[in-house]
Each structure stands twice: as C-alpha cells, then as structure tokens.
PDB file of C-alpha atoms and ligand atoms in Angstrom:
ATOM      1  CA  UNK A   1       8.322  -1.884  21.176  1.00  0.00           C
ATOM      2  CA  UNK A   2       9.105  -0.139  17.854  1.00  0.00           C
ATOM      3  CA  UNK A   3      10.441  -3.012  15.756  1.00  0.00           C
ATOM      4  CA  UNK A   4      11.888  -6.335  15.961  1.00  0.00           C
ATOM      5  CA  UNK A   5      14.487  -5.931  13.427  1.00  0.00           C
ATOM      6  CA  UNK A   6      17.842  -5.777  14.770  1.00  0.00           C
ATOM      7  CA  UNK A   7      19.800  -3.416  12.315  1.00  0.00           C
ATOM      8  CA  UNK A   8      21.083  -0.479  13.627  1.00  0.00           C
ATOM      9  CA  UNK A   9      20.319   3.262  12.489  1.00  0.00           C
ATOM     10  CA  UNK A  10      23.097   5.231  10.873  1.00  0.00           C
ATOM     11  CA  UNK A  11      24.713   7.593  13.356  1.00  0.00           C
ATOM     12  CA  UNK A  12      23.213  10.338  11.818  1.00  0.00           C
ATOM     13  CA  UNK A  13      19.683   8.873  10.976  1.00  0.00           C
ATOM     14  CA  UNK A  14      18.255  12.587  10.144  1.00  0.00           C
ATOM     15  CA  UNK A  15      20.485  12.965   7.129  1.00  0.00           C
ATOM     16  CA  UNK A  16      19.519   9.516   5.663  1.00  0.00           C
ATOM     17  CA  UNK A  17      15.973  10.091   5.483  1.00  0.00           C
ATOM     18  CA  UNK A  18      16.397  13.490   3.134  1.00  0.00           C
ATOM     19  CA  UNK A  19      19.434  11.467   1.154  1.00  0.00           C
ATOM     20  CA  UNK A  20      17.489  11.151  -2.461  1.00  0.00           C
ATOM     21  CA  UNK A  21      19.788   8.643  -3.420  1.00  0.00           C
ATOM     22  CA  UNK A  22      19.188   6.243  -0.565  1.00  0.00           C
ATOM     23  CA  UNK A  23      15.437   7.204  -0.247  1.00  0.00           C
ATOM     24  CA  UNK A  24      13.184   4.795  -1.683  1.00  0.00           C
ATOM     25  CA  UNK A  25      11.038   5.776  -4.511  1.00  0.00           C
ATOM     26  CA  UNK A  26       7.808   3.531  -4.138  1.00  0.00           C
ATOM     27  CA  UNK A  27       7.080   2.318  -0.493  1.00  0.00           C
ATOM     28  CA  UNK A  28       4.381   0.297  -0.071  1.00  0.00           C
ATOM     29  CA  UNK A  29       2.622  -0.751   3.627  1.00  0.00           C
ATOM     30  CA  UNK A  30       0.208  -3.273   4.778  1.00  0.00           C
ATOM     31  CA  UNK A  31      -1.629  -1.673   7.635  1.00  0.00           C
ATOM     32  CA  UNK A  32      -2.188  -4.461   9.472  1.00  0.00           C
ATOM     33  CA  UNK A  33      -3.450  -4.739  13.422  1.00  0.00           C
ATOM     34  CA  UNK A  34      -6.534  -2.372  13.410  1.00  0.00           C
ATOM     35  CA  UNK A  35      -8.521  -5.027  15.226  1.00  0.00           C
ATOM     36  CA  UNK A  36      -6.266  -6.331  17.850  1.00  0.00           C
ATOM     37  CA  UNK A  37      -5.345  -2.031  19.288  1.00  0.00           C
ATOM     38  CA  UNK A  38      -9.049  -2.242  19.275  1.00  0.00           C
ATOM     39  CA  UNK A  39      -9.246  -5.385  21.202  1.00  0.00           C
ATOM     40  CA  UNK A  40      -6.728  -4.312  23.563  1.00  0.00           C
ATOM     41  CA  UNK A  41      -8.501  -1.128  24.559  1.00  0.00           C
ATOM     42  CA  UNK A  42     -11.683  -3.319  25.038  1.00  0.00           C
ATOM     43  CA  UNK A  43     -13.206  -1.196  21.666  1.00  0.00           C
ATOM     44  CA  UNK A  44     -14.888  -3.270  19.044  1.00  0.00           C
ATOM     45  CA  UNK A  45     -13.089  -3.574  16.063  1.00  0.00           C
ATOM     46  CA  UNK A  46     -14.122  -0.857  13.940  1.00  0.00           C
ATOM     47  CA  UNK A  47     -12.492   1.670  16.184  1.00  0.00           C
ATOM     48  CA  UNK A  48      -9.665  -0.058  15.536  1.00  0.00           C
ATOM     49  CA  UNK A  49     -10.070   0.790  11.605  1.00  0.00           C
ATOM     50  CA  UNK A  50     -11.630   4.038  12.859  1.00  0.00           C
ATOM     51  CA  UNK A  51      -8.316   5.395  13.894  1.00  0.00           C
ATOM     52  CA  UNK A  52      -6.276   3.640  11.500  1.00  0.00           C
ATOM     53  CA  UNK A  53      -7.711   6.220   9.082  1.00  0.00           C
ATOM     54  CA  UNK A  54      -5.707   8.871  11.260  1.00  0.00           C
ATOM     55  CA  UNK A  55      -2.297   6.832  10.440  1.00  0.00           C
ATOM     56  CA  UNK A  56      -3.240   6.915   6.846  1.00  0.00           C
ATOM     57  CA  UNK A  57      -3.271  10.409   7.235  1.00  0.00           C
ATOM     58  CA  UNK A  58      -0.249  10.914   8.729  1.00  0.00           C
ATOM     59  CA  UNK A  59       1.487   8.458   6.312  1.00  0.00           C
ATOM     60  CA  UNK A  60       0.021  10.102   3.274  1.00  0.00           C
ATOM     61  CA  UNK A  61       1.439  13.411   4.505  1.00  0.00           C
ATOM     62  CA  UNK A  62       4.356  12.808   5.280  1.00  0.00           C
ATOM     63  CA  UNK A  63       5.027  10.834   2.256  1.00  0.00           C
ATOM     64  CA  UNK A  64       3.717  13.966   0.398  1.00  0.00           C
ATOM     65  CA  UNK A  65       6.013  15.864   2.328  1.00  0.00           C
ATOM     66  CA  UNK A  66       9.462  14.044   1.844  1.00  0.00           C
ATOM     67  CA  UNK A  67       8.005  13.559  -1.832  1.00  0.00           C
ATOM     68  CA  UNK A  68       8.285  10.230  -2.252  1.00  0.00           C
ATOM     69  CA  UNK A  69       7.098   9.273  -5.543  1.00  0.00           C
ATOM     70  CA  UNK A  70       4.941   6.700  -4.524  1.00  0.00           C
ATOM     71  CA  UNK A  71       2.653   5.084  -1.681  1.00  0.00           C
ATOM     72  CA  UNK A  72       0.863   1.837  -1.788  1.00  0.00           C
ATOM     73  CA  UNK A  73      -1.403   0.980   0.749  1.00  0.00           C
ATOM     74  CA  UNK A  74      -2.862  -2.098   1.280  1.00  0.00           C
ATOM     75  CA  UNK A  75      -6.615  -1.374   2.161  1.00  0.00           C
ATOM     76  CA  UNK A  76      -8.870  -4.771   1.735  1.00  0.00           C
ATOM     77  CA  UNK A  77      -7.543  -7.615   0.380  1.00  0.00           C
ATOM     78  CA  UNK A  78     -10.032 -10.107  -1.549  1.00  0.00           C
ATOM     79  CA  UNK A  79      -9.945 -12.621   0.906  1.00  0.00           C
ATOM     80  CA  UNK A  80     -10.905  -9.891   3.669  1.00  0.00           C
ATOM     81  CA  UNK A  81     -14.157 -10.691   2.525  1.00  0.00           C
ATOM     82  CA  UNK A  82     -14.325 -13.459   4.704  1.00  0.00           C
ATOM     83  CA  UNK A  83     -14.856 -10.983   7.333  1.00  0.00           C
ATOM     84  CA  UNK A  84     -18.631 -10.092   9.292  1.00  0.00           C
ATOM     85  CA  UNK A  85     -20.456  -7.885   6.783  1.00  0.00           C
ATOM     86  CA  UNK A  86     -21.313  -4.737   9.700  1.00  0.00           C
ATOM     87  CA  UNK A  87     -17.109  -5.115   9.569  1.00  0.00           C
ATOM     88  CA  UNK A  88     -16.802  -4.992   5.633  1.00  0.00           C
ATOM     89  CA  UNK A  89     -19.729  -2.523   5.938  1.00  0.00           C
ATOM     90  CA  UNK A  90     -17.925  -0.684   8.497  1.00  0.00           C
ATOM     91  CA  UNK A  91     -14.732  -0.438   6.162  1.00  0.00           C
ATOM     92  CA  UNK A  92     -16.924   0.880   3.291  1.00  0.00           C
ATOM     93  CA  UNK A  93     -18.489   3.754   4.904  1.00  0.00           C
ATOM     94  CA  UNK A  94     -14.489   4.654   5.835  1.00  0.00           C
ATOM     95  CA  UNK A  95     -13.385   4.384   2.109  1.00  0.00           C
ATOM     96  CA  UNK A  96     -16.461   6.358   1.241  1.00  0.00           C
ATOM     97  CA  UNK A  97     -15.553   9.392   3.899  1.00  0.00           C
ATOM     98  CA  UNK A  98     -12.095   9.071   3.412  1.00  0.00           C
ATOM     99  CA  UNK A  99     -12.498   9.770  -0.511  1.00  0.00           C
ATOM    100  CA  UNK A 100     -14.733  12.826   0.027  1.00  0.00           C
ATOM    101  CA  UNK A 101     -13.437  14.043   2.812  1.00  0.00           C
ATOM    102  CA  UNK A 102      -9.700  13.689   2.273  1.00  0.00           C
ATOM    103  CA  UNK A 103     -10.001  15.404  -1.243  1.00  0.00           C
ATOM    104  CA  UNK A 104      -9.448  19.245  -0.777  1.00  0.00           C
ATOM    105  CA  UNK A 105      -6.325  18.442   1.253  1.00  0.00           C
ATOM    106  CA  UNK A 106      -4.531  16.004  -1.236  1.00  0.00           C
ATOM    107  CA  UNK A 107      -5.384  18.530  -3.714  1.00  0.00           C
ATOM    108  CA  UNK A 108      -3.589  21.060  -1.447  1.00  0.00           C
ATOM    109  CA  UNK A 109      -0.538  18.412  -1.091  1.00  0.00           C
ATOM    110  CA  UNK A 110      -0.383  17.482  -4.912  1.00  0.00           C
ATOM    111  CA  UNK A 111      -1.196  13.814  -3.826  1.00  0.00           C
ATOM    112  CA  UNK A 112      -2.639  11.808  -7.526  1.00  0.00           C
ATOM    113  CA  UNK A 113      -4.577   8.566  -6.064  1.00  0.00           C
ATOM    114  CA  UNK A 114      -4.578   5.714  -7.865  1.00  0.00           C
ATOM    115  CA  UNK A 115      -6.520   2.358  -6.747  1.00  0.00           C
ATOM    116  CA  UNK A 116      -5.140  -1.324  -7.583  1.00  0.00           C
ATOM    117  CA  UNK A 117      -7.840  -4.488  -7.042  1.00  0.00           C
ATOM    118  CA  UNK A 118     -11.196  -6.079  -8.424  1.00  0.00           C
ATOM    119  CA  UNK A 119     -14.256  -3.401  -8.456  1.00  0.00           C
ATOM    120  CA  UNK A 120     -16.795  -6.129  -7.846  1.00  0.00           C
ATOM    121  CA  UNK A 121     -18.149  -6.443  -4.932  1.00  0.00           C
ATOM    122  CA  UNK A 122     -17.405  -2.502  -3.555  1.00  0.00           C
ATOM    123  CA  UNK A 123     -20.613  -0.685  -3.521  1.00  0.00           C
ATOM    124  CA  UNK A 124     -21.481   1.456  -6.369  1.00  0.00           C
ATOM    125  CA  UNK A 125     -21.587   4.702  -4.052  1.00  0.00           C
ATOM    126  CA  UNK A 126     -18.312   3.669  -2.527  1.00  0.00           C
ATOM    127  CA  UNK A 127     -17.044   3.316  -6.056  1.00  0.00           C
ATOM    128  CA  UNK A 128     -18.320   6.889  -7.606  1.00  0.00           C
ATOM    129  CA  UNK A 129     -16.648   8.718  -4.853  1.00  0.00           C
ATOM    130  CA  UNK A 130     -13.036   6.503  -5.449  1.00  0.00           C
ATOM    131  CA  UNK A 131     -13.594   7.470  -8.986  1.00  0.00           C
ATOM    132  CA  UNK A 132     -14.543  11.093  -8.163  1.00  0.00           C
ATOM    133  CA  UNK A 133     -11.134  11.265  -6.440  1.00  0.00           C
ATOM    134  CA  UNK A 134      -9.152   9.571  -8.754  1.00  0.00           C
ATOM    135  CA  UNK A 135     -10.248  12.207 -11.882  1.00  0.00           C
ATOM    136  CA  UNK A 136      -9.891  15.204  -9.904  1.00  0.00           C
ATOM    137  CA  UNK A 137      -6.337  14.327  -8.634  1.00  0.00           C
ATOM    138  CA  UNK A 138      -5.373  12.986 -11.825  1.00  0.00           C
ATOM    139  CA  UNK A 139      -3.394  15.906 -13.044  1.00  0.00           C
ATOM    140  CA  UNK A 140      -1.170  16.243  -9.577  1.00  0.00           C
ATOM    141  CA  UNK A 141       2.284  15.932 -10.056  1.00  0.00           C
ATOM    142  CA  UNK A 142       3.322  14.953  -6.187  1.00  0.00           C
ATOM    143  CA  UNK A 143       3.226  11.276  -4.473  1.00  0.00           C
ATOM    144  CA  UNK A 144       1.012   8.914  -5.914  1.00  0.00           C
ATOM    145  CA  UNK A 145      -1.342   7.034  -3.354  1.00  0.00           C
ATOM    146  CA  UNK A 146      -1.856   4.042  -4.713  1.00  0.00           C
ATOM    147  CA  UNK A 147      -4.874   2.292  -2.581  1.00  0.00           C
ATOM    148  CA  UNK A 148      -5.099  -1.493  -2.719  1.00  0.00           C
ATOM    149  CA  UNK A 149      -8.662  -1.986  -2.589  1.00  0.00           C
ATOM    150  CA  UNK A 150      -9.758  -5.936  -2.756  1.00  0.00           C
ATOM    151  CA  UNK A 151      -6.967  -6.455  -3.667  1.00  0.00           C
ATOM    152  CA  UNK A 152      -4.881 -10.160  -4.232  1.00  0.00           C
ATOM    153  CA  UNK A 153      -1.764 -10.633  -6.008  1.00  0.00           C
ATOM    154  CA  UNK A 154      -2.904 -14.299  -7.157  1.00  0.00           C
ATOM    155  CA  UNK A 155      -6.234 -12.734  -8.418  1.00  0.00           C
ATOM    156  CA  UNK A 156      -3.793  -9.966 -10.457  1.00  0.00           C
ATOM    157  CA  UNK A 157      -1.702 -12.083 -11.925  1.00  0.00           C
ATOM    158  CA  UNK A 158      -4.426 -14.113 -13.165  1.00  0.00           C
ATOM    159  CA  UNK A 159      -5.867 -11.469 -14.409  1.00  0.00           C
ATOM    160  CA  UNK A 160      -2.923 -10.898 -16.270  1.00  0.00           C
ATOM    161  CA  UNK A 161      -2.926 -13.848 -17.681  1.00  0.00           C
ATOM    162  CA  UNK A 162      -6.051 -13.736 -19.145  1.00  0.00           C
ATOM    163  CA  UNK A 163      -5.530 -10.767 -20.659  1.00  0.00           C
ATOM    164  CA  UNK A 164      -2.434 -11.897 -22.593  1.00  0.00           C
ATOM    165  CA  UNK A 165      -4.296 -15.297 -23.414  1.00  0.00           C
ATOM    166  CA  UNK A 166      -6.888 -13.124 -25.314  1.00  0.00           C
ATOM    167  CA  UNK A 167      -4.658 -11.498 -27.482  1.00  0.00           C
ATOM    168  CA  UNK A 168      -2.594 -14.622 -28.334  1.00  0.00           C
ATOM    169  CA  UNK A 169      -6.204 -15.982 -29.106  1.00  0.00           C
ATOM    170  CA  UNK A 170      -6.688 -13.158 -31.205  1.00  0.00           C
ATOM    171  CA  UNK A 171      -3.361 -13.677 -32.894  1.00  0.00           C
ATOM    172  CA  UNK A 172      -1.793 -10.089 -31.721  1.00  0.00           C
ATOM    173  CA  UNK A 173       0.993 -11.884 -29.903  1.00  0.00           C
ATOM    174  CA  UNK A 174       2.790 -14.419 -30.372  1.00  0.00           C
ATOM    175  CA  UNK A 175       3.530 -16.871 -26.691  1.00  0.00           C
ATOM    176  CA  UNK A 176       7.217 -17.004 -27.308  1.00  0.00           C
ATOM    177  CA  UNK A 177       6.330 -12.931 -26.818  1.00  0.00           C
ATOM    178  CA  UNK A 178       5.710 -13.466 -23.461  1.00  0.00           C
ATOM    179  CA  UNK A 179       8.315 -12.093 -21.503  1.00  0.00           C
ATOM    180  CA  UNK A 180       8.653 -10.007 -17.910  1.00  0.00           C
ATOM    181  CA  UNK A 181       7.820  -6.386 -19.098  1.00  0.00           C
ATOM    182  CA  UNK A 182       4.582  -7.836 -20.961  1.00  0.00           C
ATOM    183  CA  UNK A 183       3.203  -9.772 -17.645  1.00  0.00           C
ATOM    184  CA  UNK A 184       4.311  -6.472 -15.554  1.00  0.00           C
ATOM    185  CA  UNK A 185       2.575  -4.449 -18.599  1.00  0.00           C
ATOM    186  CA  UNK A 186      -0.580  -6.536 -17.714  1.00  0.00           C
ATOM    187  CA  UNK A 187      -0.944  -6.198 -14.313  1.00  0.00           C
ATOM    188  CA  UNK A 188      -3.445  -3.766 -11.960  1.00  0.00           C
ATOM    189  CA  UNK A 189       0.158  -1.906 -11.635  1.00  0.00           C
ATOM    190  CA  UNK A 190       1.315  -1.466 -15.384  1.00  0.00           C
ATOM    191  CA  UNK A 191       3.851   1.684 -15.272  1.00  0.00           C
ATOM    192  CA  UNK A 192       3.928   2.186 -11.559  1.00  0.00           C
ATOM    193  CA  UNK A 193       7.736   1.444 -10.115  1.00  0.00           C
ATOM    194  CA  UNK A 194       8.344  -1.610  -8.103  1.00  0.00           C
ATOM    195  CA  UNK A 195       8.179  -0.628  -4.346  1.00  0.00           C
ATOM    196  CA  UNK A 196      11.819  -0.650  -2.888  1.00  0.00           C
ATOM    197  CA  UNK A 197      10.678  -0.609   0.704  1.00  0.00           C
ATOM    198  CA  UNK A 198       7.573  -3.014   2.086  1.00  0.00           C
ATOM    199  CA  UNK A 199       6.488  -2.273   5.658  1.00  0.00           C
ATOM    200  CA  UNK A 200       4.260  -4.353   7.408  1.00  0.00           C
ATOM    201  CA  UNK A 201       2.693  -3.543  10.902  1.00  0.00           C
ATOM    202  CA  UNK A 202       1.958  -5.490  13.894  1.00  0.00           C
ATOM    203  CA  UNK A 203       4.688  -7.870  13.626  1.00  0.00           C
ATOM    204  CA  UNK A 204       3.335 -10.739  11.665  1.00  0.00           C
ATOM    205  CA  UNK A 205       6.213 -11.999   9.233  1.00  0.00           C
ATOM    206  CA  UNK A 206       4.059 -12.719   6.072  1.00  0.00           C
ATOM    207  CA  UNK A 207       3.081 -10.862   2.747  1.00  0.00           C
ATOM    208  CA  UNK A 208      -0.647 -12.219   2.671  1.00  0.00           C
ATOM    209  CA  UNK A 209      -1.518 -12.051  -0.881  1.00  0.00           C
ATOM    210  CA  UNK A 210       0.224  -8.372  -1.691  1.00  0.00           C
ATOM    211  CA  UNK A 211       1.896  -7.349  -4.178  1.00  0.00           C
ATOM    212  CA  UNK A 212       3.482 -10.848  -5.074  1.00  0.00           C
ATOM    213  CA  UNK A 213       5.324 -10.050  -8.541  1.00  0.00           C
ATOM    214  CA  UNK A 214       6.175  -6.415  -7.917  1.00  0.00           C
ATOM    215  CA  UNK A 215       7.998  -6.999  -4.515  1.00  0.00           C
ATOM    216  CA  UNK A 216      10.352  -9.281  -5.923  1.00  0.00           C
ATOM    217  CA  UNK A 217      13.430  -7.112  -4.624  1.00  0.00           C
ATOM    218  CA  UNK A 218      11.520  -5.032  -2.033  1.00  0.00           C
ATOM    219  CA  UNK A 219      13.284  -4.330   0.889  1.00  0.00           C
ATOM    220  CA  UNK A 220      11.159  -5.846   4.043  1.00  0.00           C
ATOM    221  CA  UNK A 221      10.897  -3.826   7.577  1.00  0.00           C
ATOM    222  CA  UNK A 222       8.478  -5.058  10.111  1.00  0.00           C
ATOM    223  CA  UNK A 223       6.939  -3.508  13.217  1.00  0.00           C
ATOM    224  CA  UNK A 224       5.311  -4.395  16.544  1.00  0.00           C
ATOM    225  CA  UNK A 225       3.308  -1.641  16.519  1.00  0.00           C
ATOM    226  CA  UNK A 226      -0.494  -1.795  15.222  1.00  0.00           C
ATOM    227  CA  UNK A 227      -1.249   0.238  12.287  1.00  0.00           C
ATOM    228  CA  UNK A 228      -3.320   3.072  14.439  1.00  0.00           C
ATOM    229  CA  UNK A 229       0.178   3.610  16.361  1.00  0.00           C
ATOM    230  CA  UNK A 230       2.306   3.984  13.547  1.00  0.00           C
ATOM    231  CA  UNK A 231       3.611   7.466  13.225  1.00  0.00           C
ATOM    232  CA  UNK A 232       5.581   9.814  11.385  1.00  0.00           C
ATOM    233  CA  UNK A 233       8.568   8.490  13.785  1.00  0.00           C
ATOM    234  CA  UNK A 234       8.284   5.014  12.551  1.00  0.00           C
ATOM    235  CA  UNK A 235       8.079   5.801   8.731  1.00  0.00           C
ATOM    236  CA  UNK A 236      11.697   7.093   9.474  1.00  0.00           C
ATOM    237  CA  UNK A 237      13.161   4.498  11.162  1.00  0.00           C
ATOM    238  CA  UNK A 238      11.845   2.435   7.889  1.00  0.00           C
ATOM    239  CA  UNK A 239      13.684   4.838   6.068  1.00  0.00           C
ATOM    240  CA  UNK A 240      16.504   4.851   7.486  1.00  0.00           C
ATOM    241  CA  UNK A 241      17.034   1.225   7.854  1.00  0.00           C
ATOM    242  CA  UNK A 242      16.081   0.739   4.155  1.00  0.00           C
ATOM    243  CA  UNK A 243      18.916   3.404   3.391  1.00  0.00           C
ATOM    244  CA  UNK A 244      21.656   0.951   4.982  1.00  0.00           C
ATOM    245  CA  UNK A 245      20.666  -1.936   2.984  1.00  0.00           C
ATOM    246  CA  UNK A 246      23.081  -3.063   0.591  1.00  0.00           C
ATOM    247  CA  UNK A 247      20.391  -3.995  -2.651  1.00  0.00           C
ATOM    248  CA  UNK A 248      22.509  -6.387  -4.715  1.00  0.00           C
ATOM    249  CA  UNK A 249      19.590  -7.424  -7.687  1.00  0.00           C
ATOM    250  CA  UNK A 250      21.152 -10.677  -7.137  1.00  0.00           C
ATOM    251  CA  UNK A 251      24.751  -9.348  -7.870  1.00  0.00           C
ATOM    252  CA  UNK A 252      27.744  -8.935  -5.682  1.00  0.00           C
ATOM    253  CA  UNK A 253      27.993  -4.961  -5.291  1.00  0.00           C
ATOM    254  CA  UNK A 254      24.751  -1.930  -5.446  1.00  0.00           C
TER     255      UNK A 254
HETATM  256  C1  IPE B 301      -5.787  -4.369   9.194  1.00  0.00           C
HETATM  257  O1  IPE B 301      -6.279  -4.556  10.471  1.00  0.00           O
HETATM  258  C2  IPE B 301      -6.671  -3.488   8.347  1.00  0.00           C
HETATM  259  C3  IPE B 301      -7.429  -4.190   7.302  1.00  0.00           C
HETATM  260  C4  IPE B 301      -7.097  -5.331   6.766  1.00  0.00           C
HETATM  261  C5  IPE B 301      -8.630  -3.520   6.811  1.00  0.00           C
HETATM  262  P1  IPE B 301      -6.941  -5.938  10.886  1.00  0.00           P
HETATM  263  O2  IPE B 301      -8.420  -5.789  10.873  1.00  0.00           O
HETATM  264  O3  IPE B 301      -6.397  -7.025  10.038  1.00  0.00           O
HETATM  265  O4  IPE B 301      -6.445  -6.107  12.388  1.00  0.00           O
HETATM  266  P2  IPE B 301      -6.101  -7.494  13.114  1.00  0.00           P
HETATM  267  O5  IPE B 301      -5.065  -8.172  12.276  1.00  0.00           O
HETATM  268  O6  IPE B 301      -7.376  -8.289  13.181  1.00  0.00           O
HETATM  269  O7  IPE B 301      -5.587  -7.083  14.446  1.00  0.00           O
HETATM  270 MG1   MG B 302      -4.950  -8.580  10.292  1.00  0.00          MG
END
C-alpha cells in the first residue's frame, strides 16, 4: 500500500516533479516506522533503524539531485528519550557513522547539513563528528539537510521565548516589538524557509512534537509504508501530489 491519500496524480506525473514552480522548496519528513518493519520481519528493532539509514540515503540523494533547496529530517525527538538506552545507544552509534561516513559523498553532492534540537544529552563524540560535518559542508551551495536531532517544537519555542525575554530584560526590545519574524528569528530554524511539503511515514496521522510553528501552511502527505521502504518512487508521488494542491495562505486563489 503506497498511501492512503486519495488525490489523484496529474496525468503526466513525470513533468510535475521537474516543474520548479510547483516543486516545493523545503520538504521536511518524519521517518517514522523503523521499529514496527523490524518487528514484522521478526528483527529487533535496531535493524529497523539500521536500514532506515539506507532511506536517508536515498532521500538525501535524490533531494540533492532534483535540488531541492531544503531537507528536514526528523531524527530523535526529545521525548524519544523515553526509549531503552541499548535503543538510544543504538541510534547514537548510527548518527555517529552516518556523520563520518556519509561525508565525502555529500561533499561530492554539494549537500550543507545543518542540525535543529537541544545538544544535551547527545554524547560528546556523537557531537564532534555532527560538528565536524556541519563545518566542512558549510560552504556547499546545494540542498541543505537539515537533521532534527532531539528535537521538540514545544522545547523550541520555549527556547525562543527565553531568548526574547532576556533581551526585553536587558531593555534591547521593547514587548510591543514582539511580532512573527522576531519569534521565527528566535527559533533553532532562524533563516531557513518554512517547509511547503511535510511527509510522514507509516501512516500515523499526527505531527508529534515537529516543527509546530514552521509548518503552519505545510502541505501534509502521509504513507503506509515504514520509513526503511520509502523510496525514490514515493518521494515523487509526494511531489506530485503536493504540485496539485491549490495553497491559498488563507485566501481564495494561489
Ligand atoms: C522512527 O521509527 C525513527 C525514530 C524515531 C528514530 P520508530 O522507532 O518510531 O518506529 P516505530 O514507530 O516504533 O515502528
Ligand atoms: Mg514511531
């Protein structure tokens, strides 16, 4: 089952996916369903994040390669900490690889990573190799992959919030200065674009703490599949749906 929404593709599909116009600039995913394509193949869970790894691949390049201008991927969210520590540990030691291993290729594909969430709590090794990957890529001018990394919307926009408290306390601002731009100016994402397209895998209908302010107008698409069957194929179909949605802002006409 590839998705359980009920729009129809365009009758030529291919053409909509290279269409700049109707492409989306920022599309952001949560990768959800490692555990349960695990489960079902009677593997323990971390397989299941295992070979979610290889989707993240796949995604990243082919974002890369339809250059969209921006990927946001929703990695560990701050109440995934809830979760057995040989799991967390588990997901650690894949961050870790992923950022040395990955590195040489997003070089090669002009990928600039970025990383969104709280730094406590990720292990300082972890943490130097993020960094390592984040300073060499810094100067690419191709997608950014932004990695949510415990990571919770509620926790960023108080974060936020704290921040502008300070500098009314401070008396730099003024609270009658506090207006849209200067909360979006204060959170983890401060100059990224909105995303314009939200995916979520394995069919659960909820946003779980992501990206609450920025998805405001995001356009939603939702699929049965796990995240380690999600494929090139499916990032399409996304597309291509998104590109026959008429985005109104909350106005009669796009
Ligand atoms: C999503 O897979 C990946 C992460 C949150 C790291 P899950 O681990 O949430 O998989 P399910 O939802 O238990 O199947
Ligand atoms: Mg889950």
């Amino acid at each position: 089952m590839s998705t359980s929404t009920p729009e129809r593709s365009p009758a030529n599909a291919s053409d909509s996916v290279t269409d700049r116009q109707r492409a989306p600039r920022h599309i952001a995913i949560i990768m959800d369903g490692n555990g349960r394509w695990a489960q079902q193949r009677e593997l323990p869970r971390i397989e299941g994040h295992r070979n979610g790894v290889s989707s993240v691949r796949r995604t990243v390049e082919e974002c890369a390669r339809l250059d969209i201008e921006q990927l946001t991927l929703f990695c560990l969210s701050s109440e995934n900490w809830k979760r057995p520590s040989h799991e967390l540990d588990f997901l650690m030691h894949l961050l870790e690889q992923y950022m040395i291993e990955e590195r040489a290729l997003l070089m090669e594909q002009g990928i600039r990573v970025q990383v969104i969430g709280r730094r406590e709590g990720i292990p300082v090794r972890v943490l130097n190799e993020i960094n390592k990957t984040i300073e060499i890529t810094s100067t690419n001018k191709g997608t950014t992959l932004c990695l949510a990394i415990n990571y919770g919307a509620r926790g960023e926009i108080s974060d936020a919030v704290q921040q502008i408290a300070r500098r009314i306390e401070q008396g730099e601002i003024s609270a009658d200065q506090i207006d849209e731009k200067l909360i979006a100016d204060n959170l983890y994402t401060s100059g990224m674009p909105d995303p314009d397209l939200l995916i979520r895998t394995s069919g659960e209908m909820r946003i779980s703490n992501f990206l609450l302010w920025q998805i405001s107008y995001a356009e939603l698409w939702v699929t049965e599949k796990y995240w380690p069957e999600f494929e090139e194929s499916d990032l399409h179909q996304a597309m291509e749906i998104y590109a026959t949605r008429n985005r109104r802002f909350g106005g009669l006409t796009s």
